[in-house]
CSV table of C-alpha atoms and ligand atoms in Angstrom, one decimal:
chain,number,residue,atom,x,y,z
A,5,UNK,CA,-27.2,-43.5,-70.1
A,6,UNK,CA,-26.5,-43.5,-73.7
A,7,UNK,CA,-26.1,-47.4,-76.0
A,8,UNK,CA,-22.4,-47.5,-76.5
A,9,UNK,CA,-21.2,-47.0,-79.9
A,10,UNK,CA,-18.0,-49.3,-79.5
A,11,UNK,CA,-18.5,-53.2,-77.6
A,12,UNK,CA,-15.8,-55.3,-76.6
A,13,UNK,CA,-16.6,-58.8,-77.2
A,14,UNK,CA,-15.1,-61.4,-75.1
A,15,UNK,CA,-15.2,-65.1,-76.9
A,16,UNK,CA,-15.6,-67.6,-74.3
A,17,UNK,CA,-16.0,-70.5,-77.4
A,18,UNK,CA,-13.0,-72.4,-76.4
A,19,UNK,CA,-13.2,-72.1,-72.8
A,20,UNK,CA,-16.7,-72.2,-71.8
A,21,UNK,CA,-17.6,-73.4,-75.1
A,22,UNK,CA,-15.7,-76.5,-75.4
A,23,UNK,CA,-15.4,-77.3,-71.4
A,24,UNK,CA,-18.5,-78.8,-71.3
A,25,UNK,CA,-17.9,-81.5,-74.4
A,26,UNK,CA,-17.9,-85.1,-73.6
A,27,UNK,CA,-15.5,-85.8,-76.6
A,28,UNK,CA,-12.1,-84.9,-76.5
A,29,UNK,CA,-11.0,-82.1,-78.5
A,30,UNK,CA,-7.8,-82.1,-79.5
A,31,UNK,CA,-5.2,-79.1,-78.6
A,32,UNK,CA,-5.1,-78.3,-82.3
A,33,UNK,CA,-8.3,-78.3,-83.2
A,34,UNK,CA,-8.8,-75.7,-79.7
A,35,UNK,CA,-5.9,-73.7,-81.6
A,36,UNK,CA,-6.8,-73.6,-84.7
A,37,UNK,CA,-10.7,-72.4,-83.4
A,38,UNK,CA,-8.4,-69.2,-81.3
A,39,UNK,CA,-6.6,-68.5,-84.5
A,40,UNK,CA,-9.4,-68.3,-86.4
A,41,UNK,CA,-11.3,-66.2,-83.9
A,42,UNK,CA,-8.9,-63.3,-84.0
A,43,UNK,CA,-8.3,-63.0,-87.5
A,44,UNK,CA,-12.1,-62.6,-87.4
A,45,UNK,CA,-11.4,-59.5,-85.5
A,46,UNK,CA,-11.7,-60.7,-81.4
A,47,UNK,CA,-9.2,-58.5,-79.4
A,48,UNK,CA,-10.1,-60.8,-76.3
A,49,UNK,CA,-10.1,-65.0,-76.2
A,50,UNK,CA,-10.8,-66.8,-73.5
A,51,UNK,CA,-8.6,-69.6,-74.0
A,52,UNK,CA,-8.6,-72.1,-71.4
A,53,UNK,CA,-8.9,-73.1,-67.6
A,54,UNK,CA,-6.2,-73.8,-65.2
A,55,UNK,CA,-8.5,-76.4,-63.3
A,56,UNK,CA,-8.3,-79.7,-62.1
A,57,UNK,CA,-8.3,-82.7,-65.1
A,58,UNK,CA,-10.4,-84.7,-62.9
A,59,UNK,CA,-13.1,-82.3,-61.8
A,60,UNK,CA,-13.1,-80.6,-65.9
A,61,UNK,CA,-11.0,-83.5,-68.5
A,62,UNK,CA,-11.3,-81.3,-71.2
A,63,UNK,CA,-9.5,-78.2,-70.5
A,64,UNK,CA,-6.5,-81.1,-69.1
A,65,UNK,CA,-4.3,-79.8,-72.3
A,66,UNK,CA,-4.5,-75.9,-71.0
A,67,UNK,CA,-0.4,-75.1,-71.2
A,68,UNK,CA,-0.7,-77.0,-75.0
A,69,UNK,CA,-3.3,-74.8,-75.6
A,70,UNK,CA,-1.7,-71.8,-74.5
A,71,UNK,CA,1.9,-73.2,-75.9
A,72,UNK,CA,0.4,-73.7,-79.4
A,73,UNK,CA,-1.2,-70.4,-79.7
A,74,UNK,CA,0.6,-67.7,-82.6
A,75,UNK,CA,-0.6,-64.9,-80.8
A,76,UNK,CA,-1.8,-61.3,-82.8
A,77,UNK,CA,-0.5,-58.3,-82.0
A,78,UNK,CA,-3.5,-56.2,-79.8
A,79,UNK,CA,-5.3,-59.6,-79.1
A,80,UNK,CA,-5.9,-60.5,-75.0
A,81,UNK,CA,-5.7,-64.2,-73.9
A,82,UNK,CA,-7.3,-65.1,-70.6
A,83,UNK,CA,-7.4,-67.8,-68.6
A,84,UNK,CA,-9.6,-69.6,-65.6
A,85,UNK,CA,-7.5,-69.9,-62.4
A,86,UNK,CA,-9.9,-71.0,-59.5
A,87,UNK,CA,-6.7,-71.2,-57.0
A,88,UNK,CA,-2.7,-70.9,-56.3
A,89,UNK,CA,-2.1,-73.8,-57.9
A,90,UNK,CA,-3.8,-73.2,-61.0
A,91,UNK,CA,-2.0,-68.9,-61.3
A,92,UNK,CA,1.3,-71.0,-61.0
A,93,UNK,CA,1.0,-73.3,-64.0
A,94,UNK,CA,-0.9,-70.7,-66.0
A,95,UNK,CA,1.8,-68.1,-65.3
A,96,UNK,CA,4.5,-70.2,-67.5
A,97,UNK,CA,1.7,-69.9,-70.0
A,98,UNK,CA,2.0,-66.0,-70.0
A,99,UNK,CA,-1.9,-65.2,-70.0
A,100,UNK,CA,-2.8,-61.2,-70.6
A,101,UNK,CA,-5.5,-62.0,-68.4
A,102,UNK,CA,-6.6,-64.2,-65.7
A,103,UNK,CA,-10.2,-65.0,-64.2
A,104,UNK,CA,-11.0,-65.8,-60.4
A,105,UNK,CA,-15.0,-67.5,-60.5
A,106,UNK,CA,-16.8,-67.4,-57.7
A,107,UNK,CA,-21.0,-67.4,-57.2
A,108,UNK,CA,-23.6,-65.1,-55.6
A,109,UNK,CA,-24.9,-69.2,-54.7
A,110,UNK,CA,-23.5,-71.1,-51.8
A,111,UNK,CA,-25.0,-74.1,-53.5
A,112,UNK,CA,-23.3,-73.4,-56.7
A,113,UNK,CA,-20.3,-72.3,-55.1
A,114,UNK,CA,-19.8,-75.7,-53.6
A,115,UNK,CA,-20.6,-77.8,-56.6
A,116,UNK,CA,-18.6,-76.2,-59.0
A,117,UNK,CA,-15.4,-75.3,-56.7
A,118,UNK,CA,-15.7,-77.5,-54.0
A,119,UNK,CA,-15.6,-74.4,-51.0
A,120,UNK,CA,-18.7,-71.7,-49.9
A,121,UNK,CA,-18.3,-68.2,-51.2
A,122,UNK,CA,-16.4,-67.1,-48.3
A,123,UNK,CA,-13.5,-69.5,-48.7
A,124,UNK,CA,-13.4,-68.7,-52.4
A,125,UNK,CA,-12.6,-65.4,-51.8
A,126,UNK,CA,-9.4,-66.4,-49.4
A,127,UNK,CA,-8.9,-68.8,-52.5
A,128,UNK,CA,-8.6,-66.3,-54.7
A,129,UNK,CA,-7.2,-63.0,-52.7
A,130,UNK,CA,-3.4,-64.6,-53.1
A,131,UNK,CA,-4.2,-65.0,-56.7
A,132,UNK,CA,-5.5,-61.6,-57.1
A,133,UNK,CA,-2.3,-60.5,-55.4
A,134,UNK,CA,0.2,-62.6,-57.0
A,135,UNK,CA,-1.2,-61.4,-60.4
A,136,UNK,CA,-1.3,-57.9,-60.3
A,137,UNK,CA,2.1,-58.0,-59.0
A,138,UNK,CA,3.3,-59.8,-62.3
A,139,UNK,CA,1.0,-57.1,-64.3
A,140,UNK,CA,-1.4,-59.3,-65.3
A,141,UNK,CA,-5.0,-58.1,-65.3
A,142,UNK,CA,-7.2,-60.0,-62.8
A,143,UNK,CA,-11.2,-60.3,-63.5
A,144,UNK,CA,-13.9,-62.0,-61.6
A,145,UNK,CA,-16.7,-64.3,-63.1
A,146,UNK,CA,-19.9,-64.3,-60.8
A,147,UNK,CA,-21.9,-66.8,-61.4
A,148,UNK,CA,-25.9,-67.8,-60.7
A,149,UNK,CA,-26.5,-63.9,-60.9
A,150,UNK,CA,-30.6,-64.4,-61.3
A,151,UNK,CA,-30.6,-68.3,-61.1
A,152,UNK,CA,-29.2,-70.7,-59.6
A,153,UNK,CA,-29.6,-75.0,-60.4
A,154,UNK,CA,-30.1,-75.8,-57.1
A,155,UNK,CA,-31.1,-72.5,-55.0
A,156,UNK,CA,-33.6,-71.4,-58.1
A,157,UNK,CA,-34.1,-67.3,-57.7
A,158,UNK,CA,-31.2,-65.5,-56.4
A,159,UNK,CA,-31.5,-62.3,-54.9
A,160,UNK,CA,-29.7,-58.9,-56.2
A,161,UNK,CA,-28.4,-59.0,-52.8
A,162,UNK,CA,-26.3,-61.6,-52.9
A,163,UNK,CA,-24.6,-60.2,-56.1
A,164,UNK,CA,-24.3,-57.2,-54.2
A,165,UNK,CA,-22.7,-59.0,-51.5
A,166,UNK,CA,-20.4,-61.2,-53.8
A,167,UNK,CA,-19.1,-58.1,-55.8
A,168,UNK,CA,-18.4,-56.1,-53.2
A,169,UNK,CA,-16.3,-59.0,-51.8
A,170,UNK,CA,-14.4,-59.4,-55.2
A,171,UNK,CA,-13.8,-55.8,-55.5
A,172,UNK,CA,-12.3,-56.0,-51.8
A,173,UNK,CA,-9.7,-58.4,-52.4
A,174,UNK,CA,-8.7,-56.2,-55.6
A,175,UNK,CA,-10.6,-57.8,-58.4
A,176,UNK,CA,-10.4,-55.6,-61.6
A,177,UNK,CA,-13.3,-56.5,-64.0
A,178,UNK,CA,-16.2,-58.7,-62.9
A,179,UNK,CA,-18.6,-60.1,-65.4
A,180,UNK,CA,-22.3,-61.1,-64.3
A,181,UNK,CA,-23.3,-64.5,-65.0
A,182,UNK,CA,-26.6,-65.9,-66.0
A,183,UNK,CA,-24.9,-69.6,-65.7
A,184,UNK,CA,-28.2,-71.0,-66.5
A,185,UNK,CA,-30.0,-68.6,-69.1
A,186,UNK,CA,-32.7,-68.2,-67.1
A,187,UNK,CA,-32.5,-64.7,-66.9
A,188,UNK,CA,-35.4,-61.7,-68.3
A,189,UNK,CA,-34.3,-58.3,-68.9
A,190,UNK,CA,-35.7,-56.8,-65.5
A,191,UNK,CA,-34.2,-59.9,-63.2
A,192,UNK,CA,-30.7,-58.9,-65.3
A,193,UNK,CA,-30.8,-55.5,-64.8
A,194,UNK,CA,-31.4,-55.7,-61.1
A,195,UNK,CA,-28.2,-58.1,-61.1
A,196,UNK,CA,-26.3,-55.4,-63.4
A,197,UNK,CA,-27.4,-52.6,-60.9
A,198,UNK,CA,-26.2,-54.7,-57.8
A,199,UNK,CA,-22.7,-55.4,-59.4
A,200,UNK,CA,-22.7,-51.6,-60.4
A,201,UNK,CA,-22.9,-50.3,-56.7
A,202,UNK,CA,-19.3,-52.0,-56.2
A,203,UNK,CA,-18.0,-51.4,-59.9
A,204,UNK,CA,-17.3,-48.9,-62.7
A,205,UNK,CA,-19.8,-49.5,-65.4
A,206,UNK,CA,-16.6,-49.7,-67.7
A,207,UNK,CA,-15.4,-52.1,-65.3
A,208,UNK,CA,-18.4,-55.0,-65.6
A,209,UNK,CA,-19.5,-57.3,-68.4
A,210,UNK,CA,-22.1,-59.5,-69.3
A,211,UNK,CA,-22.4,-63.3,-69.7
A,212,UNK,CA,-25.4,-64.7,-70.7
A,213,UNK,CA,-26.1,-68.6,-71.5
A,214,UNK,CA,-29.1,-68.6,-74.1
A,215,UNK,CA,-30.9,-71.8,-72.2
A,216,UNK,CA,-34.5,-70.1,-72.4
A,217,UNK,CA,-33.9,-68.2,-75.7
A,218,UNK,CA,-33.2,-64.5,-73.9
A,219,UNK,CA,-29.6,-63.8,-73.7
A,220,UNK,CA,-30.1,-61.3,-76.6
A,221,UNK,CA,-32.3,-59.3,-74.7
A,222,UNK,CA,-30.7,-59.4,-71.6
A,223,UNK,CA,-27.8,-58.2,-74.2
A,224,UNK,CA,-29.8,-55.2,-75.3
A,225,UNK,CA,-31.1,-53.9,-71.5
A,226,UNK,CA,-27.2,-54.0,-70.7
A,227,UNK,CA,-26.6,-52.1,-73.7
A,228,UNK,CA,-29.6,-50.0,-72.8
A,229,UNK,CA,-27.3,-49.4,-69.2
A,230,UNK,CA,-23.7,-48.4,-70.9
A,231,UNK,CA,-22.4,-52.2,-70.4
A,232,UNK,CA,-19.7,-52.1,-73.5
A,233,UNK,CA,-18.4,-55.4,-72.4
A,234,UNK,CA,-20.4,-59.0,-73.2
A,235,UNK,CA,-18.7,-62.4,-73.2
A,236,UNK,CA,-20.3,-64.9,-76.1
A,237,UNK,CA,-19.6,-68.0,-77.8
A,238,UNK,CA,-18.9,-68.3,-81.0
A,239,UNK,CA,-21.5,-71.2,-82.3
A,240,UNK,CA,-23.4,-70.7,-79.4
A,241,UNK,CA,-21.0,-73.5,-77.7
A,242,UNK,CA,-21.0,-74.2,-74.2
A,243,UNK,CA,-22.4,-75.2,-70.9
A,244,UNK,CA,-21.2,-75.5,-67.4
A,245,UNK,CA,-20.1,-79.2,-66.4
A,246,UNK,CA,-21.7,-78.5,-62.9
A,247,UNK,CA,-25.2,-76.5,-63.9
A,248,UNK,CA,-27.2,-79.6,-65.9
A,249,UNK,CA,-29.1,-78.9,-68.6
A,250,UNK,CA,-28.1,-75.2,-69.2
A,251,UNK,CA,-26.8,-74.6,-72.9
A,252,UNK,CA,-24.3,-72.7,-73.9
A,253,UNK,CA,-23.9,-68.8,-74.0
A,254,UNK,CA,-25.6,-66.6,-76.4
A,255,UNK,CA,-24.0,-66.7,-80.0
A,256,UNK,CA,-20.8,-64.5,-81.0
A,257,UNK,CA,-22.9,-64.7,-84.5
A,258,UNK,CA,-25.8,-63.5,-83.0
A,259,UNK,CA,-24.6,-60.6,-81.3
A,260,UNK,CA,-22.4,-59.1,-83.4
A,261,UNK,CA,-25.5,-59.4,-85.8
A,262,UNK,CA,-27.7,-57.2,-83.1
A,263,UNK,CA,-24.7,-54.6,-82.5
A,264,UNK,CA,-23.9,-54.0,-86.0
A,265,UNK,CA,-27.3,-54.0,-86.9
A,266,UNK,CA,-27.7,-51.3,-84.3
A,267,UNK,CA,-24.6,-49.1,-85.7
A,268,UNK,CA,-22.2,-50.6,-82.7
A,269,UNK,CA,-18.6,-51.0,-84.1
A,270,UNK,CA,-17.6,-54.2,-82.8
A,271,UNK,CA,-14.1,-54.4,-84.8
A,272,UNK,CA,-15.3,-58.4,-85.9
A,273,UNK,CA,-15.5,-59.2,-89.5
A,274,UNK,CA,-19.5,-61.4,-89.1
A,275,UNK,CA,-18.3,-63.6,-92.4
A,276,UNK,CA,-14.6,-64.8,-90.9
A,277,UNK,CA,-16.6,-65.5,-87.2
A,278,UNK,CA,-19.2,-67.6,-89.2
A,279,UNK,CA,-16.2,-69.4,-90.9
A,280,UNK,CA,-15.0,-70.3,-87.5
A,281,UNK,CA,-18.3,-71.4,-85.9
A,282,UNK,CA,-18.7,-74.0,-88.7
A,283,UNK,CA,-15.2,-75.0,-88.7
A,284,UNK,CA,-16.0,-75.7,-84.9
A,285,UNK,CA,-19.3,-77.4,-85.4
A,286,UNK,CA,-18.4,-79.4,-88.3
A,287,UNK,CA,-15.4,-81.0,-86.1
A,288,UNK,CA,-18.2,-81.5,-83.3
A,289,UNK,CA,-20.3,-82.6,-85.7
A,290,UNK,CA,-23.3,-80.9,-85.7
A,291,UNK,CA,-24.6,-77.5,-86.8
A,292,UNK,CA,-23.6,-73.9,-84.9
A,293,UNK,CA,-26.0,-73.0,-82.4
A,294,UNK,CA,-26.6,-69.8,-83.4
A,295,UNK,CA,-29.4,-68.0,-85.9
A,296,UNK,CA,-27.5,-65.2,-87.7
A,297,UNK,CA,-25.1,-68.1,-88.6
A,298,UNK,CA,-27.4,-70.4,-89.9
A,299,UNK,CA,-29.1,-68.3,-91.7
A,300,UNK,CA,-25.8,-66.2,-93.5
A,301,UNK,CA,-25.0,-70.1,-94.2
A,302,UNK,CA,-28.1,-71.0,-95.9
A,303,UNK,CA,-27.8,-67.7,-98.0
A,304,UNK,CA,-24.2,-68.5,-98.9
A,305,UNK,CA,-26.0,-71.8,-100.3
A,306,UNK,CA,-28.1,-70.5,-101.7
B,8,HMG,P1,-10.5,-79.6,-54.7
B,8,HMG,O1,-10.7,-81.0,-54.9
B,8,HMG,O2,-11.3,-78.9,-53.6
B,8,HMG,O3,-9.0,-79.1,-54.7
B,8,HMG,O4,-11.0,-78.9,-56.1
B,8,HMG,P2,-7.8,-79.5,-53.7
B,8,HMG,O5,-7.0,-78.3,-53.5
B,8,HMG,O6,-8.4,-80.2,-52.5
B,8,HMG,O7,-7.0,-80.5,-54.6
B,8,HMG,C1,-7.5,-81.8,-55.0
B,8,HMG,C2,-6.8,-82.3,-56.2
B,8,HMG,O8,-7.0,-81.4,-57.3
B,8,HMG,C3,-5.3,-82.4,-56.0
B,8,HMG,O9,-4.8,-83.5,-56.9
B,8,HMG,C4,-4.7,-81.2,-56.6
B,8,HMG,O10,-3.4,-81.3,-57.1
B,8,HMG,C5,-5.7,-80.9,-57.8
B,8,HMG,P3,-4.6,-85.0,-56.3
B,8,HMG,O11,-3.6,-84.8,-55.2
B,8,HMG,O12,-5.9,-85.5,-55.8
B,8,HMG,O13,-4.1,-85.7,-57.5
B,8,HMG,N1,-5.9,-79.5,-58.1
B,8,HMG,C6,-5.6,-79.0,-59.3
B,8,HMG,N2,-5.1,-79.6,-60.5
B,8,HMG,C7,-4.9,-78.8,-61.5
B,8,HMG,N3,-5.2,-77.4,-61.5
B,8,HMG,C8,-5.6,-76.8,-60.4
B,8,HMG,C9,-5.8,-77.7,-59.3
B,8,HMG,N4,-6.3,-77.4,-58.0
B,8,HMG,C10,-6.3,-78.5,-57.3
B,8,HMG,N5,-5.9,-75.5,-60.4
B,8,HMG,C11,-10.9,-77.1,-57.6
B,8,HMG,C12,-11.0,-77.4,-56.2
B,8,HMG,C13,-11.2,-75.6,-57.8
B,8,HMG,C14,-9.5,-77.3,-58.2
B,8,HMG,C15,-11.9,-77.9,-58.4
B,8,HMG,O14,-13.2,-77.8,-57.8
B,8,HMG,C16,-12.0,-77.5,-59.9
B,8,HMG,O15,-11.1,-77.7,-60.6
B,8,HMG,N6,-13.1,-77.0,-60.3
B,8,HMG,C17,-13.3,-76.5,-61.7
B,8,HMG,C18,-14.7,-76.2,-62.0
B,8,HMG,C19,-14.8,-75.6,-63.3
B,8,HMG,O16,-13.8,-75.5,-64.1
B,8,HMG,N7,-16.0,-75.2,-63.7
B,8,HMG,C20,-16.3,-74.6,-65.0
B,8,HMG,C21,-15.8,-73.2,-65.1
B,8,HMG,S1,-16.7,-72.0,-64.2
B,8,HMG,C22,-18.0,-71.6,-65.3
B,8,HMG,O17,-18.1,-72.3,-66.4
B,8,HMG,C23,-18.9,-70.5,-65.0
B,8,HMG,C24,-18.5,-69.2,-65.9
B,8,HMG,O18,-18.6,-69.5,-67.3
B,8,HMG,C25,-19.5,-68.1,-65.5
B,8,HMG,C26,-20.9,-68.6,-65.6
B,8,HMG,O19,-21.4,-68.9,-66.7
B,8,HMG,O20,-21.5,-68.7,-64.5
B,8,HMG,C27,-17.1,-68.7,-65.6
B,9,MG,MG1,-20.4,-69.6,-68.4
């Protein structure tokens, strides 16, 4: 299998970036950070979750997220819907795209969405079903696809197992999550490889949280696969509420860095997504979590 010369980058920043922050952030602030995310080029946002306020307080404004939003002509907008009740209020919100999340961990599965794997799925099958018969394209998140907080190691088994029950209830896309960045390139690939035996490789993605430093290269063995589809964060935001201590997803900066550096077209302008991780991080007060940013900022300085 050939590198890709195109990648589609997903940014997660104000979903998965900002869901994990203890400070509120207001809706226009989470606008302005989409807007300026797709005049830096993204074709896909993930905006927001349809989730409960009590179990996630941070994504409570989703519909005056998704209300606010000017959206761009060719640009995708997706949302998290864990259940019926979170499809009905994010249909009025008129998403491109909606995400199911379920976990190859039983563990995980019960912390984060309060039901095992198996009752996730009849969580989600009506949601599947309800979307694709309003046309709106359905994909899956798996998370704990190498580790998981509270089961460690997980086996490329049990992504097997939890792809091939997403792609039987008429899942579209599934993305393979390293929720807590614990990930090496072999331990990734084997996850990759399991999800593959269910999916199209133009039909999976990669989403990698950079806790021990190696979401790039998990990146680049992907790459190495065909994967043309990655999910990132611009800033390096992020974390998952219910997986302690795991930092955010690997850097937008950072990646589109790697790709261009490698000749991928990625269709993102690197200066305009640097613009919007500091606008981001100077509102959160603190500096973007990400190494191709910090360093284009210190040369802008200097
Ligand atoms: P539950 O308590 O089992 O739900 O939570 P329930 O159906 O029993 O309802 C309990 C209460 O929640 C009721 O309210 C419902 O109305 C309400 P009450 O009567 O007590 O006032 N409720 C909702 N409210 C708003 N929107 C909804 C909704 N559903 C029920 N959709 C539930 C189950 C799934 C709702 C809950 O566990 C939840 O919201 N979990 C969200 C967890 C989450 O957002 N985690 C982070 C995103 S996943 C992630 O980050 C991983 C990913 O990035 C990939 C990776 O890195 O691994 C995607
Ligand atoms: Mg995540």
């Amino acid at each position: 299998m050939s590198i890709p010369t195109r990648v589609k980058l997903v940014d997660v920043g104000p979903r998965d970036g900002l869901q994990n922050e203890k400070q509120p952030v207001p809706a226009a602030i989470k606008i302005e950070l989409v807007h300026r995310l797709q005049d830096a080029g993204l074709t896909e946002i993930e905006v927001t979750s349809f989730v409960s306020p009590k179990w996630v307080p941070q994504m409570a404004d989703a519909a005056s997220v998704m209300a606010g939003l000017q959206r761009k002509a060719g640009v995708r907008y997706s949302v998290l819907t864990p259940n019926l009740q979170g499809f009905e209020a994010a249909l009025k919100s008129n998403p491109d795209e909606i995400v199911v999340f379920g976990a190859a961990s039983e563990a995980f599965s019960q912390k984060n969405i309060n039901c095992s794997i198996a009752e996730s799925i009849e969580r989600f099958a009506p949601v599947v079903q309800a979307a694709r018969a309003a046309g709106i394209y359905v994909r899956g998140a798996m998370s704990c696809t190498v580790g998981c907080p509270y089961e460690g190691e997980i086996a490329p088994e049990r992504v097997s197992y939890l792809a091939g029950l997403m792609k039987g209830i008429g899942v579209q896309h599934v993305g393979v999550a390293d929720t807590i960045g614990v990930g090496t390139p072999l331990k990734v690939q084997r996850a990759m490889e399991a999800t593959l035996k269910h999916y199209d490789i133009n039909d999976v993605s990669g989403h990698f949280h950079d806790t021990y430093g190696q979401a790039l290269a998990n990146t680049l063995i992907c790459l190495q696969m065909g994967v043309w589809q990655f999910d990132t964060s611009v800033a390096g935001l992020g974390g998952c509420p219910y997986a302690k201590g795991a930092t955010g997803n690997v850097a937008s900066e950072d990646v589109v860095y790697l790709l261009h550096g490698m000749g991928i077209e990625t269709g993102i302008d690197l200066d305009k997504l640097v613009d919007a991780g500091k606008f981001i991080s100077d509102f959160l007060e603190r500096k973007p979590n990400s190494r191709a940013a910090t360093a284009l900022l210190n040369k802008r300085v200097a």
